[in-house]
Short mmCIF file of C-alpha atoms in Angstrom, two decimals:
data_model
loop_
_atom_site.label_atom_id
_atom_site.label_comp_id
_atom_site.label_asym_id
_atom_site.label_seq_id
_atom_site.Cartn_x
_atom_site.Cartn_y
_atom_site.Cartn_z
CA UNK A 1 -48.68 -17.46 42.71
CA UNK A 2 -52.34 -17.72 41.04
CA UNK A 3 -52.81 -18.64 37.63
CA UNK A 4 -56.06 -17.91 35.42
CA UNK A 5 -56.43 -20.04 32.68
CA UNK A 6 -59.66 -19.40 29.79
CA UNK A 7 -60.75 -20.56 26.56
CA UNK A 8 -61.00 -24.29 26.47
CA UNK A 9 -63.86 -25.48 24.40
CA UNK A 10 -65.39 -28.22 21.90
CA UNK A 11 -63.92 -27.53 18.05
CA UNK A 12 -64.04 -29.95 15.28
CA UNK A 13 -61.30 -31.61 13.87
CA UNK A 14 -59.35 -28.48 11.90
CA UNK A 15 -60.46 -25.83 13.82
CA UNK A 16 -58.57 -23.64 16.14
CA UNK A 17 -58.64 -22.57 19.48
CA UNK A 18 -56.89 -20.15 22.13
CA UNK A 19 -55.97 -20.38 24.83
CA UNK A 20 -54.72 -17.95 27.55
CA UNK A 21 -53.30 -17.92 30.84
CA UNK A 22 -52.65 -14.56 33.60
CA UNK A 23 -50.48 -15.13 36.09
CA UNK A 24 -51.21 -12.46 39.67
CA UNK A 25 -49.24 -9.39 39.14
CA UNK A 26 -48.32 -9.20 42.48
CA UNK A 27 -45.55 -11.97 42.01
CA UNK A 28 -42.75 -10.91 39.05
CA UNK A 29 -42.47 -13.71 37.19
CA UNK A 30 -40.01 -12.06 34.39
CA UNK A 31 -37.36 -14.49 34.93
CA UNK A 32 -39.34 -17.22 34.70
CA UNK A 33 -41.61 -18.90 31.55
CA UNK A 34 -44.92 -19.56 31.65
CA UNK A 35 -47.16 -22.60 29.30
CA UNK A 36 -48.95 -25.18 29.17
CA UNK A 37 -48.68 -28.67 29.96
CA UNK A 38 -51.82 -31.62 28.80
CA UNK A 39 -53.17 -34.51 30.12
CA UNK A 40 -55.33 -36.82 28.07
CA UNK A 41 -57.97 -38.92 29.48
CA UNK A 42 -55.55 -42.52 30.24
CA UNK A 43 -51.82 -41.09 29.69
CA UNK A 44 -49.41 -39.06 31.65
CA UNK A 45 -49.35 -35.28 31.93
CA UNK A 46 -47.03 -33.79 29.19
CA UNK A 47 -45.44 -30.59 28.61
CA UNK A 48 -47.05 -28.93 25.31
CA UNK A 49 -45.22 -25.08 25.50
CA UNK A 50 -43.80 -22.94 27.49
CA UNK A 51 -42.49 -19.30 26.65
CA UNK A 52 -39.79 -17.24 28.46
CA UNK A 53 -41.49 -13.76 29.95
CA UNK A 54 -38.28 -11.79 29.45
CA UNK A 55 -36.95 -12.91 26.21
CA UNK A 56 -39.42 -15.10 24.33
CA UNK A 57 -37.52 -18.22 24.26
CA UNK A 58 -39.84 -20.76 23.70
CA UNK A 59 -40.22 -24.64 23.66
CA UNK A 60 -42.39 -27.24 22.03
CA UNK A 61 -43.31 -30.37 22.61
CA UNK A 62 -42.61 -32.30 18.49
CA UNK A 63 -46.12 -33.17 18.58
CA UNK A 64 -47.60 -29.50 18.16
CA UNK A 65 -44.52 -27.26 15.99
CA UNK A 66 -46.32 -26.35 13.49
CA UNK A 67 -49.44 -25.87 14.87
CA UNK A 68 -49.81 -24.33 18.34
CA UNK A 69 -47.89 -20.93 18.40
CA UNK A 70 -46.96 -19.09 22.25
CA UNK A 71 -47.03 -16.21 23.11
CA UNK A 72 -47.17 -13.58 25.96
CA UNK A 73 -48.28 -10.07 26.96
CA UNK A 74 -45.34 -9.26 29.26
CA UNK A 75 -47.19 -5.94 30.99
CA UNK A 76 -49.73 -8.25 31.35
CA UNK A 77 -48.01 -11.44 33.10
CA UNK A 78 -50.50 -13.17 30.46
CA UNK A 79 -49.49 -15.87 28.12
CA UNK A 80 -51.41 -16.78 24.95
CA UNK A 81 -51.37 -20.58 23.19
CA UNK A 82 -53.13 -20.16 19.49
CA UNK A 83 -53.85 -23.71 18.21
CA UNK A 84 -54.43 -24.70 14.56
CA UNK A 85 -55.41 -27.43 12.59
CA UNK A 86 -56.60 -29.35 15.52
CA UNK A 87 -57.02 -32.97 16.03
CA UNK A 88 -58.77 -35.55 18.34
CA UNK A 89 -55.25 -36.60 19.40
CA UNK A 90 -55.33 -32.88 21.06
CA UNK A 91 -57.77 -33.51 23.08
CA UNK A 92 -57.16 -33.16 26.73
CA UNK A 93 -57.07 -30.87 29.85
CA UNK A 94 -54.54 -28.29 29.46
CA UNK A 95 -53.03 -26.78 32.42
CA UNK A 96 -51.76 -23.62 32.84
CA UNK A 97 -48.35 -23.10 34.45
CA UNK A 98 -45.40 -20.98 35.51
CA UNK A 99 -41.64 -21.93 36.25
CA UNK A 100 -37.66 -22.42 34.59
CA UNK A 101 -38.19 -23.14 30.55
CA UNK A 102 -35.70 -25.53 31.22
CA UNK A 103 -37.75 -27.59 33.08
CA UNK A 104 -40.34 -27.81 30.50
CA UNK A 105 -38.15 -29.07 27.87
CA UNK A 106 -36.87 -32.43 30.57
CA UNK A 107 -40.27 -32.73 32.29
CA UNK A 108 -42.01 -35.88 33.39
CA UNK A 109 -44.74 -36.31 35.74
CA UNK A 110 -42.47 -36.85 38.48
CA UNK A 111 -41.57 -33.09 38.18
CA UNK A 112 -44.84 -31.70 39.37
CA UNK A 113 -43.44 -29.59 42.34
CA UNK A 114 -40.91 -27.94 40.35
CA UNK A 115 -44.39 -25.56 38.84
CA UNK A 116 -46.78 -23.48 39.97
CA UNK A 117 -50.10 -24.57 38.33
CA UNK A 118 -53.20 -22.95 37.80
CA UNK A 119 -56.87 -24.73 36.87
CA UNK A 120 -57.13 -26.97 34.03
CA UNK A 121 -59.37 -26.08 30.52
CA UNK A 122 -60.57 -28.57 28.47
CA UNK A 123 -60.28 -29.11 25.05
CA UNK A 124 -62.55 -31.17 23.15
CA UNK A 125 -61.74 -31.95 19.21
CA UNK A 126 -64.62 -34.19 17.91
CA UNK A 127 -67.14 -33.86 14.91
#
């Protein structure tokens, strides 16, 4: 499975950015979700969203509802993360990734195996 994750970037505190990740059409991944997890520089990876191909279903992590907003292009295997109102505490590398929504919502670093990750974008929220 590849994943293809664009549009990390430098924004000042308030701005927005989005973020997108295409998983290879030649592997189906409609039964599975696909998101984004974040590590910032010092602390463990966390899980940030994740959104079901087939139906939508979506998690967040309490830290961005409100804010970031999934979504996904389903013809295209392509999931999109819109982020709002953005603040240094955001900044981080976010990783694309692909595997059970269920997973997202109990994840810890110790769960690594249980996704299929693509390259990490950066995110930089500084004045």
């Amino acid at each position: 499975v590849q994943l293809q994750a664009s549009g990390g970037g430098l924004v000042q505190p308030g701005g927005s950015l989005r973020l997108s990740c295409a998983v290879s059409q030649s592997t189906p991944i409609d039964h599975y979700a696909v998101g984004w997890f974040r590590q910032a520089p010092g602390k463990e990876r966390e899980a940030v969203a994740g959104i079901m191909v087939s139906d939508g279903r979506t998690y967040y992590v309490d830290s961005v509802k409100g804010r970031f907003t999934i979504s996904r292009d389903r013809a295209k295997q392509t999931a999109y993360l819109q982020m709002i109102n953005l603040s240094p505490e955001d900044t981080a590398v976010y990783y694309c990734a692909t595997g059970f929504l269920g997973d997202w919502k109990t994840y810890t670093p110790k769960d690594n195996n249980l996704f299929y990750w693509g390259q990490g974008t950066l995110v930089t929220v500084s004045s």
